[in-house]
Amino acid sequence: MNMKKTIAAIAAGAVAVSAMATTVSALSDNSFAYSLVEKKEITLNKGANTASFEFTVKQADADTTKLVFTSGGQWSDTLQAPDPTKPFYTVKNVTIKVTDDTMAEQNKIFTYSTDKNALNYNSKITTAGLVTTLEFSNELANYTSATLTVTVDVETTWDHLYKEEAWGNTGVNANLPTVTAESTGNTAPTVTPVVTKALSAGSETKKIFEHPFKTSIKGNDDIMRYLNTAKVIDKDNSYVNVKAVLNDAIENYETVTFTFNTATKNIAWIINGDYNNIYGKSNTGSGWATMAKDGFCGSYEDAVKAANGNADALTAIYTTDWWGDSSYTSFTQHLYPTYYNPENTTWTGFDWTGYNLFQGALIINENMTMSLAETDYFDWTATSLSFDWDAIMDGAMTNNNYATYLHNMKLATSNTWYWDNMTVVLTAGAADDATSDAATEGNEEVLDEEPAEDEVIEEEVEEEVEEEVEEEAEVEVEVEVENPTTGNASVALAVIPVALAAAAVVAKKRS
């Protein structure tokens, strides 16, 4: 075989490999959007629970003026005593069956409603605090010793009150009302003990509650774990392989930027997972008096107080109701008052859009290296914090490549804050243009050389190479080369070409 052809073929192969190694596939800019809002489907008892209790009044007559029902105070899970301003129930209807054997007029039935729109509305059924009073007009005018069988229908928004044990049929009578009958006559009517007649739970409904992601100065969640476990896509699904996707993006894109966007809706709070009782920003109408109306219990401060001072027992939810707190939808200007407007004043030269006292830190892989556990490389707008991955990695004081892969991530903030989503912006670098056309053409010319006098050239080359190899081998062996402190030994690079040439000559002669 022609030695020149052999060398040319090897050179062509090397050029081709080199061209393949330097070819770069172009990537286009991209972005990911991850929701940070966890969605939970909660079963609520939205309809009012209903119950009815019954008692009997004996020896009623025309002098009997009123019936008085006194409720127990309403208990809650967060109060240590019943609230004396809120009864367990709201009276809806009262039915009275009147019988008297001594009168011609017997077995009359009176039905009253507290609904002002009802035909049988009775304005003389009134409630003040825990006491509901029914005043008689002329219903008992012709009776001298009547028996009244009274049934009272009530409603309650408290979920546990439709259960039988809550009404006292198991021996605890505190939740059943006490009843008295008042009279202006000489004979006082007597009242039998109150008994429960019927109990019914209100209709259940399912509602999806949304929980924005919470950050504070400590105790923050690992965002990678959160995205893979929390139901942030919908009430049933979370993301999959978040770390794998982001690590590939970090490896293949020139710049990766993480941006956290603030809450997009108003915030309210619940205590220990009780979705029936909601707290917000306003003190207007706060307290238990509004509970039965719309579920609002008071302000955030009221919630902390109801949780015995434990703010960690509070969980934020999105709300569109009037009590929602909108202050978490954007940062405020902590340093300068909002009335300093540069276009309306002579105050200039300051960062009027700065949010100077709010700090954020993206903490990467804190359980693997502490060099990434204190980072504040961020930019912000009125509604976002952004962190550049390269800026964080530039500050990493570690050569451990494993520790600089994304394993876990926490966002810490100087104030408690709530976030709606995280976006990841991927910026691709310019693609390298690597071709090998020129090198290939040059190789083709060498391969097309005429093979004339092949044997003669081969013999001449063999003789010349053999003599040169022997001389050069003697010289190279005698040279002493000091080993460098790092890298490949230069002595090896000097000897390899001579050894290869000598081996080729020996092999040719043997053949």
Coordinates of C-alpha atoms in Angstrom, one line a residue:
M1 CA 0.0 0.0 0.0
N2 CA 1.2 3.5 -0.8
M3 CA 2.4 5.2 2.5
K4 CA 1.2 8.6 1.3
K5 CA -2.2 7.2 0.7
T6 CA -2.2 5.7 4.2
I7 CA -1.2 9.0 5.8
A8 CA -3.7 10.9 3.7
A9 CA -6.5 8.6 4.7
I10 CA -5.7 8.9 8.4
A11 CA -5.5 12.7 8.1
A12 CA -8.9 12.8 6.3
G13 CA -10.5 10.7 9.1
A14 CA -9.1 13.0 11.7
V15 CA -10.4 16.1 10.0
A16 CA -13.9 14.5 9.7
V17 CA -13.9 13.6 13.4
S18 CA -12.8 17.1 14.2
A19 CA -15.6 18.6 12.2
M20 CA -18.2 16.4 13.9
A21 CA -16.9 17.4 17.3
T22 CA -17.2 21.1 16.6
T23 CA -20.7 21.1 15.1
V24 CA -23.2 22.8 17.4
S25 CA -26.9 22.4 17.0
A26 CA -28.8 25.7 17.4
L27 CA -31.2 26.1 20.3
S28 CA -34.0 28.6 20.3
D29 CA -34.9 30.7 23.4
N30 CA -37.5 29.1 25.5
S31 CA -39.4 29.5 28.8
F32 CA -41.2 27.4 31.4
A33 CA -44.0 28.5 33.7
Y34 CA -44.6 26.6 36.9
S35 CA -47.7 27.4 39.0
L36 CA -47.0 27.7 42.7
V37 CA -50.6 27.7 43.8
E38 CA -51.7 24.4 45.4
K39 CA -55.4 23.5 44.7
K40 CA -57.4 21.5 47.3
E41 CA -61.0 20.3 46.9
I42 CA -62.8 20.7 50.2
T43 CA -66.2 19.3 51.1
L44 CA -68.2 22.0 52.8
N45 CA -71.5 21.9 54.6
K46 CA -72.8 25.0 52.9
G47 CA -76.5 24.4 53.6
A48 CA -77.8 25.1 57.1
N49 CA -78.1 22.1 59.4
T50 CA -81.7 21.7 60.7
A51 CA -83.1 20.4 63.9
S52 CA -86.3 20.6 65.9
F53 CA -87.0 20.2 69.6
E54 CA -90.3 19.7 71.4
F55 CA -91.8 20.4 74.9
T56 CA -95.2 20.6 76.5
V57 CA -96.8 23.4 78.5
K58 CA -99.6 22.4 80.9
Q59 CA -102.2 24.6 82.6
A60 CA -101.9 27.4 80.0
D61 CA -104.8 29.8 79.9
A62 CA -105.7 33.3 78.8
D63 CA -103.3 34.8 81.3
T64 CA -100.3 33.0 79.6
T65 CA -98.4 35.8 77.9
K66 CA -95.2 34.4 76.5
L67 CA -92.8 31.4 75.9
V68 CA -89.1 32.0 76.4
F69 CA -86.4 29.8 74.8
T70 CA -82.9 30.3 76.1
S71 CA -80.0 28.8 74.0
G72 CA -76.6 27.7 75.2
G73 CA -73.7 29.8 74.0
Q74 CA -72.0 28.8 70.7
W75 CA -68.8 27.0 71.1
S76 CA -65.9 27.0 68.7
D77 CA -62.6 25.1 68.4
T78 CA -60.5 28.1 69.1
L79 CA -62.4 29.6 72.1
Q80 CA -62.2 28.3 75.6
A81 CA -65.8 29.3 76.5
P82 CA -69.1 29.6 74.6
D83 CA -69.8 33.0 73.1
P84 CA -72.7 34.6 75.1
T85 CA -73.7 36.7 72.1
K86 CA -74.3 33.9 69.7
P87 CA -76.9 31.2 70.1
F88 CA -76.5 27.7 68.8
Y89 CA -79.4 28.1 66.4
T90 CA -81.7 30.5 64.6
V91 CA -85.4 29.9 65.2
K92 CA -87.3 29.5 61.9
N93 CA -90.7 28.1 62.8
V94 CA -92.9 27.5 65.9
T95 CA -95.9 25.2 65.8
I96 CA -98.3 25.1 68.8
K97 CA -101.1 22.5 69.1
V98 CA -103.7 23.5 71.7
T99 CA -106.0 21.0 73.4
D100 CA -108.5 21.6 76.3
D101 CA -111.2 19.1 77.3
T102 CA -113.2 21.7 79.2
M103 CA -113.7 24.0 76.2
A104 CA -115.8 23.6 73.1
E105 CA -112.9 25.0 71.1
Q106 CA -110.3 22.2 70.9
N107 CA -107.3 21.0 69.0
K108 CA -106.3 24.3 67.4
I109 CA -102.9 24.5 65.7
F110 CA -101.0 27.7 65.3
T111 CA -98.0 27.9 63.0
Y112 CA -95.6 30.8 63.1
S113 CA -92.6 31.8 60.9
T114 CA -89.8 34.2 61.5
D115 CA -89.5 34.8 57.8
K116 CA -90.8 38.3 57.0
N117 CA -91.8 37.1 53.5
A118 CA -93.9 34.2 54.8
L119 CA -97.7 34.4 55.0
N120 CA -97.6 33.2 58.6
Y121 CA -94.9 35.6 59.7
N122 CA -95.1 36.5 63.4
S123 CA -93.4 39.7 64.3
K124 CA -93.8 38.8 68.0
I125 CA -91.1 36.1 67.8
T126 CA -87.9 38.1 68.6
T127 CA -84.3 37.2 69.5
A128 CA -81.9 39.1 71.6
G129 CA -78.6 37.4 72.3
L130 CA -79.3 33.8 73.5
V131 CA -83.0 34.5 74.2
T132 CA -85.9 34.0 71.8
T133 CA -89.3 35.1 72.9
L134 CA -92.8 34.3 71.5
E135 CA -95.5 36.6 72.8
F136 CA -99.1 35.5 72.7
S137 CA -101.9 37.9 71.5
N138 CA -105.4 36.3 71.6
E139 CA -104.5 32.7 70.8
L140 CA -105.4 31.5 74.3
A141 CA -108.3 33.9 75.1
N142 CA -110.9 31.2 75.5
Y143 CA -108.8 28.6 77.3
T144 CA -108.8 27.9 81.1
S145 CA -106.5 24.9 81.4
A146 CA -104.9 24.1 78.0
T147 CA -102.1 21.8 77.1
L148 CA -99.6 23.3 74.5
T149 CA -97.5 20.9 72.5
V150 CA -94.7 23.1 71.1
T151 CA -92.4 22.2 68.2
V152 CA -89.5 24.6 67.4
D153 CA -87.7 24.3 64.1
V154 CA -84.2 25.8 64.0
E155 CA -81.2 26.1 61.7
T156 CA -77.5 26.3 62.4
T157 CA -74.4 26.8 60.3
W158 CA -72.2 24.9 62.7
D159 CA -71.4 21.5 61.2
H160 CA -71.3 19.5 64.4
L161 CA -74.6 20.7 65.8
Y162 CA -76.8 18.4 63.7
K163 CA -75.3 15.4 65.5
E164 CA -77.5 14.0 68.2
E165 CA -74.9 14.1 70.9
A166 CA -74.5 17.8 70.4
W167 CA -78.2 18.4 71.3
G168 CA -78.0 16.6 74.6
N169 CA -79.8 13.3 74.1
T170 CA -76.8 11.4 75.5
G171 CA -77.2 13.1 78.9
V172 CA -75.5 16.4 78.3
N173 CA -78.3 18.9 78.1
A174 CA -76.3 22.1 77.8
N175 CA -76.9 22.5 74.1
L176 CA -80.7 22.1 74.3
P177 CA -82.6 25.3 75.2
T178 CA -84.3 25.9 78.4
V179 CA -87.9 27.0 78.2
T180 CA -90.1 28.9 80.5
A181 CA -93.8 30.0 80.3
E182 CA -94.8 33.4 81.8
S183 CA -98.2 34.3 83.0
T184 CA -100.0 37.3 84.6
G185 CA -102.4 35.0 86.4
N186 CA -102.3 33.2 89.7
T187 CA -101.5 29.8 88.2
A188 CA -98.1 29.4 86.6
P189 CA -97.9 27.0 83.6
T190 CA -95.5 24.1 83.9
V191 CA -93.1 23.0 81.2
T192 CA -91.9 19.5 80.5
P193 CA -88.2 18.8 79.6
V194 CA -87.1 19.6 76.1
V195 CA -86.4 16.7 73.8
T196 CA -84.9 16.5 70.3
K197 CA -87.4 15.6 67.6
A198 CA -85.4 15.6 64.4
L199 CA -81.8 16.3 63.1
S200 CA -80.7 16.8 59.6
A201 CA -77.3 17.8 58.1
G202 CA -77.2 20.5 55.5
S203 CA -76.5 19.8 51.9
E204 CA -72.8 19.2 51.2
T205 CA -70.9 21.0 48.4
K206 CA -67.4 20.7 47.1
K207 CA -65.2 23.8 46.5
I208 CA -61.7 24.1 45.3
F209 CA -59.5 26.4 47.4
E210 CA -56.3 27.8 46.1
H211 CA -53.2 28.2 48.3
P212 CA -50.4 30.5 47.1
F213 CA -46.8 29.6 47.9
K214 CA -45.6 31.1 51.2
T215 CA -42.0 32.3 51.9
S216 CA -40.5 33.9 55.0
I217 CA -37.1 34.3 56.7
K218 CA -37.0 30.6 57.8
G219 CA -38.8 27.3 57.5
N220 CA -39.3 27.5 53.7
D221 CA -40.3 24.6 51.5
D222 CA -38.0 23.0 48.9
I223 CA -39.5 24.3 45.7
M224 CA -38.4 21.2 43.7
R225 CA -40.1 18.9 46.1
Y226 CA -43.2 21.1 46.3
L227 CA -43.7 21.2 42.5
N228 CA -43.4 17.4 42.3
T229 CA -45.9 16.8 45.2
A230 CA -48.3 19.7 45.5
K231 CA -51.4 19.6 43.3
V232 CA -50.5 22.8 41.5
I233 CA -51.7 21.9 38.0
D234 CA -55.2 21.1 39.2
K235 CA -56.8 19.4 42.2
D236 CA -55.4 16.0 41.1
N237 CA -52.0 16.6 39.3
S238 CA -48.6 18.0 40.1
Y239 CA -45.5 18.4 37.8
V240 CA -43.2 15.5 36.9
N241 CA -39.4 15.4 36.7
V242 CA -39.0 19.1 37.5
K243 CA -35.3 18.7 38.5
A244 CA -34.4 16.7 35.4
V245 CA -36.0 19.2 33.0
L246 CA -34.3 22.2 34.7
N247 CA -30.9 20.5 35.0
D248 CA -31.0 19.8 31.2
A249 CA -31.9 23.4 30.6
I250 CA -29.1 24.7 32.8
E251 CA -26.6 22.4 31.0
N252 CA -27.6 23.3 27.4
Y253 CA -28.6 26.9 27.6
E254 CA -26.3 29.8 28.0
T255 CA -28.4 31.7 30.5
V256 CA -31.2 30.5 32.8
T257 CA -33.2 33.0 34.9
F258 CA -35.7 32.1 37.6
T259 CA -38.4 34.6 38.3
F260 CA -40.9 34.5 41.1
N261 CA -44.2 36.4 40.6
T262 CA -46.3 37.7 43.5
A263 CA -49.8 36.7 44.3
T264 CA -52.4 37.6 41.7
K265 CA -55.5 37.6 43.9
N266 CA -56.4 38.8 47.4
I267 CA -55.3 36.8 50.4
A268 CA -57.4 35.5 53.3
W269 CA -56.5 33.0 56.1
I270 CA -57.9 29.9 57.7
I271 CA -56.9 28.3 61.0
N272 CA -55.8 24.7 61.2
G273 CA -57.5 23.7 58.0
D274 CA -61.0 25.1 59.0
Y275 CA -62.3 26.3 55.7
N276 CA -65.7 27.4 57.2
N277 CA -64.1 30.2 59.2
I278 CA -62.2 32.8 57.2
Y279 CA -60.1 35.8 58.2
G280 CA -59.0 38.8 56.1
K281 CA -57.7 42.3 56.3
S282 CA -60.7 44.3 57.7
N283 CA -61.9 44.7 61.2
T284 CA -65.3 45.9 59.9
G285 CA -67.9 43.5 61.2
S286 CA -65.3 41.3 62.8
G287 CA -66.2 38.9 65.5
W288 CA -68.6 36.1 65.9
A289 CA -71.7 38.1 65.1
T290 CA -71.1 37.9 61.3
M291 CA -70.2 34.2 61.3
A292 CA -73.6 32.8 60.4
K293 CA -74.0 35.4 57.6
D294 CA -71.0 35.0 55.4
G295 CA -68.3 33.0 57.2
F296 CA -66.0 36.0 57.9
C297 CA -64.5 36.0 61.3
G298 CA -62.4 39.1 61.4
S299 CA -59.0 40.4 60.6
Y300 CA -55.6 38.7 60.4
E301 CA -54.9 39.9 63.9
D302 CA -58.1 38.3 65.0
A303 CA -57.0 35.0 63.4
V304 CA -53.6 35.1 65.2
K305 CA -55.5 35.7 68.5
A306 CA -57.9 32.9 67.8
A307 CA -54.9 30.6 67.1
N308 CA -53.5 31.5 70.6
G309 CA -50.8 33.6 69.1
N310 CA -49.5 30.9 66.8
A311 CA -49.3 32.5 63.3
D312 CA -47.9 29.2 61.9
A313 CA -51.4 27.7 62.3
L314 CA -52.7 30.1 59.7
T315 CA -52.9 29.1 56.0
A316 CA -53.4 31.6 53.2
I317 CA -56.1 31.1 50.5
Y318 CA -57.0 33.1 47.5
T319 CA -60.3 34.9 47.8
T320 CA -62.5 37.3 45.7
D321 CA -64.6 38.3 48.8
W322 CA -64.5 41.8 50.2
W323 CA -62.3 40.9 53.1
G324 CA -59.4 39.8 51.0
D325 CA -56.0 41.4 51.5
S326 CA -54.5 42.8 48.3
S327 CA -51.2 44.0 49.8
Y328 CA -49.4 40.8 48.6
T329 CA -50.1 41.4 44.9
S330 CA -47.2 43.8 44.6
F331 CA -44.3 45.2 46.7
T332 CA -44.8 48.6 48.3
Q333 CA -42.2 51.4 48.5
H334 CA -40.8 50.9 51.9
L335 CA -38.3 53.7 51.9
Y336 CA -40.1 56.6 50.2
P337 CA -43.7 57.6 50.8
T338 CA -46.1 57.1 47.9
Y339 CA -46.9 60.8 47.7
Y340 CA -43.4 61.6 46.4
N341 CA -44.1 61.6 42.7
P342 CA -41.2 63.0 40.6
E343 CA -43.5 64.2 37.8
N344 CA -45.4 66.3 40.3
T345 CA -42.6 67.5 42.6
T346 CA -39.1 68.8 42.5
W347 CA -37.8 65.7 44.2
T348 CA -35.5 64.0 41.7
G349 CA -32.4 61.8 41.6
F350 CA -33.8 59.0 43.7
D351 CA -35.0 55.5 42.9
W352 CA -38.7 56.2 43.2
T353 CA -39.6 52.7 42.3
G354 CA -37.2 51.0 44.7
Y355 CA -38.4 48.5 47.3
N356 CA -35.4 48.9 49.4
L357 CA -36.3 47.1 52.6
F358 CA -37.5 43.8 51.1
Q359 CA -34.8 41.2 50.6
G360 CA -34.8 37.8 48.9
A361 CA -32.4 34.9 48.6
L362 CA -32.4 31.9 46.4
I363 CA -30.8 29.1 48.3
I364 CA -29.4 26.2 46.2
N365 CA -28.4 22.8 47.4
E366 CA -28.0 23.8 51.1
N367 CA -27.5 20.2 52.2
M368 CA -24.6 19.7 49.8
T369 CA -22.5 22.9 49.9
M370 CA -22.8 26.0 52.1
S371 CA -21.3 28.1 49.4
L372 CA -24.7 28.3 47.7
A373 CA -26.7 28.8 50.9
E374 CA -26.3 32.6 51.1
T375 CA -27.2 34.2 47.8
D376 CA -28.9 37.5 47.0
Y377 CA -28.2 37.9 43.3
F378 CA -31.6 39.1 42.3
D379 CA -33.4 41.8 40.3
W380 CA -36.9 42.9 41.0
T381 CA -40.0 44.7 39.7
A382 CA -43.1 45.8 41.5
T383 CA -44.4 42.2 41.3
S384 CA -41.4 39.8 40.9
L385 CA -38.0 38.7 42.0
S386 CA -35.5 37.3 39.5
F387 CA -32.4 35.2 40.0
D388 CA -29.8 34.4 37.3
W389 CA -28.3 30.9 37.7
D390 CA -24.9 31.9 36.3
A391 CA -24.6 34.7 38.8
I392 CA -25.3 32.3 41.6
M393 CA -22.9 29.7 40.3
D394 CA -20.1 32.3 39.8
G395 CA -20.2 32.8 43.6
A396 CA -20.0 29.1 44.3
M397 CA -16.9 28.3 46.3
T398 CA -16.8 24.6 45.3
N399 CA -15.2 22.5 42.6
N400 CA -17.7 19.7 43.2
N401 CA -19.6 19.4 40.0
Y402 CA -22.3 17.3 41.7
A403 CA -23.0 20.0 44.2
T404 CA -23.6 22.5 41.4
Y405 CA -26.3 20.5 39.8
L406 CA -29.8 21.7 40.9
H407 CA -30.9 19.3 43.7
N408 CA -33.0 21.5 45.8
M409 CA -34.1 25.2 45.9
K410 CA -35.5 27.4 48.6
L411 CA -36.6 31.0 48.3
A412 CA -36.2 33.0 51.6
T413 CA -37.7 36.5 52.1
S414 CA -37.2 39.1 54.8
N415 CA -40.9 39.4 55.1
T416 CA -43.6 36.8 54.9
W417 CA -44.8 36.8 51.3
Y418 CA -47.1 34.8 48.9
W419 CA -46.3 33.8 45.3
D420 CA -48.4 32.8 42.4
N421 CA -45.9 31.2 39.9
M422 CA -42.3 30.7 38.9
T423 CA -41.1 31.3 35.4
V424 CA -37.8 30.0 34.0
V425 CA -36.4 31.9 31.0
L426 CA -33.9 30.0 28.8
T427 CA -31.6 32.0 26.6
A428 CA -29.6 30.1 24.0
G429 CA -26.1 31.3 22.9
A430 CA -25.1 31.8 19.3
A431 CA -24.5 28.6 17.4
D432 CA -20.9 27.8 16.2
D433 CA -20.5 27.5 12.4
A434 CA -18.2 24.5 11.9
T435 CA -17.5 23.1 8.4
S436 CA -14.8 20.9 6.9
D437 CA -15.2 21.4 3.1
A438 CA -11.8 22.9 2.4
A439 CA -10.0 20.2 4.3
T440 CA -11.9 17.4 2.5
E441 CA -10.9 18.8 -0.9
G442 CA -7.3 18.9 0.0
N443 CA -7.3 15.3 1.1
E444 CA -9.0 14.2 -2.1
E445 CA -6.0 15.6 -4.2
V446 CA -3.6 13.5 -2.1
L447 CA -5.7 10.3 -2.6
D448 CA -5.7 10.8 -6.4
E449 CA -1.9 10.7 -6.8
E450 CA -0.5 8.4 -9.4
P451 CA 0.7 5.1 -8.0
A452 CA 3.6 4.9 -10.4
E453 CA 6.9 3.4 -9.1
D454 CA 5.1 2.4 -6.0
E455 CA 7.5 -0.3 -5.0
V456 CA 10.6 1.8 -5.7
I457 CA 9.3 4.6 -3.6
E458 CA 8.4 2.2 -0.9
E459 CA 11.9 0.6 -0.8
E460 CA 13.5 4.0 -0.7
V461 CA 11.3 5.2 2.1
E462 CA 12.0 2.0 4.0
E463 CA 15.8 2.4 3.8
E464 CA 15.8 6.1 4.6
V465 CA 13.4 5.7 7.5
E466 CA 15.4 2.8 8.9
E467 CA 18.6 4.8 9.0
E468 CA 16.9 7.9 10.4
V469 CA 15.0 5.9 13.0
E470 CA 18.2 4.3 14.3
E471 CA 20.0 7.6 14.6
E472 CA 17.0 9.5 16.1
A473 CA 16.2 6.7 18.5
E474 CA 19.7 6.9 20.0
V475 CA 19.4 10.7 20.4
E476 CA 15.9 10.6 21.9
V477 CA 16.7 8.0 24.5
E478 CA 19.6 10.0 25.9
V479 CA 17.5 13.2 26.4
E480 CA 16.5 13.8 29.9
V481 CA 13.1 15.6 30.3
E482 CA 11.9 16.8 33.6
N483 CA 8.3 15.8 34.5
P484 CA 6.0 18.9 34.7
T485 CA 4.1 19.5 37.9
T486 CA 0.7 19.1 36.1
G487 CA -0.5 17.8 32.8
N488 CA 0.9 15.2 30.4
A489 CA 4.7 14.5 30.5
S490 CA 6.5 16.1 27.6
V491 CA 9.0 13.2 27.3
A492 CA 6.1 10.9 26.2
L493 CA 5.1 13.3 23.4
A494 CA 8.7 13.3 22.2
V495 CA 9.2 9.5 22.1
I496 CA 5.9 8.4 20.6
P497 CA 6.6 9.5 16.9
V498 CA 10.0 7.7 16.9
A499 CA 8.7 4.5 18.4
L500 CA 5.8 4.4 15.9
A501 CA 8.2 4.8 12.9
A502 CA 10.5 2.1 14.2
A503 CA 7.7 -0.3 14.7
A504 CA 6.5 0.3 11.2
V505 CA 9.9 -0.5 9.6
V506 CA 10.3 -3.7 11.6
A507 CA 6.8 -4.9 10.6
K508 CA 7.5 -4.1 7.0
K509 CA 10.7 -6.1 6.9
R510 CA 9.2 -9.1 8.5
S511 CA 6.4 -9.1 6.0

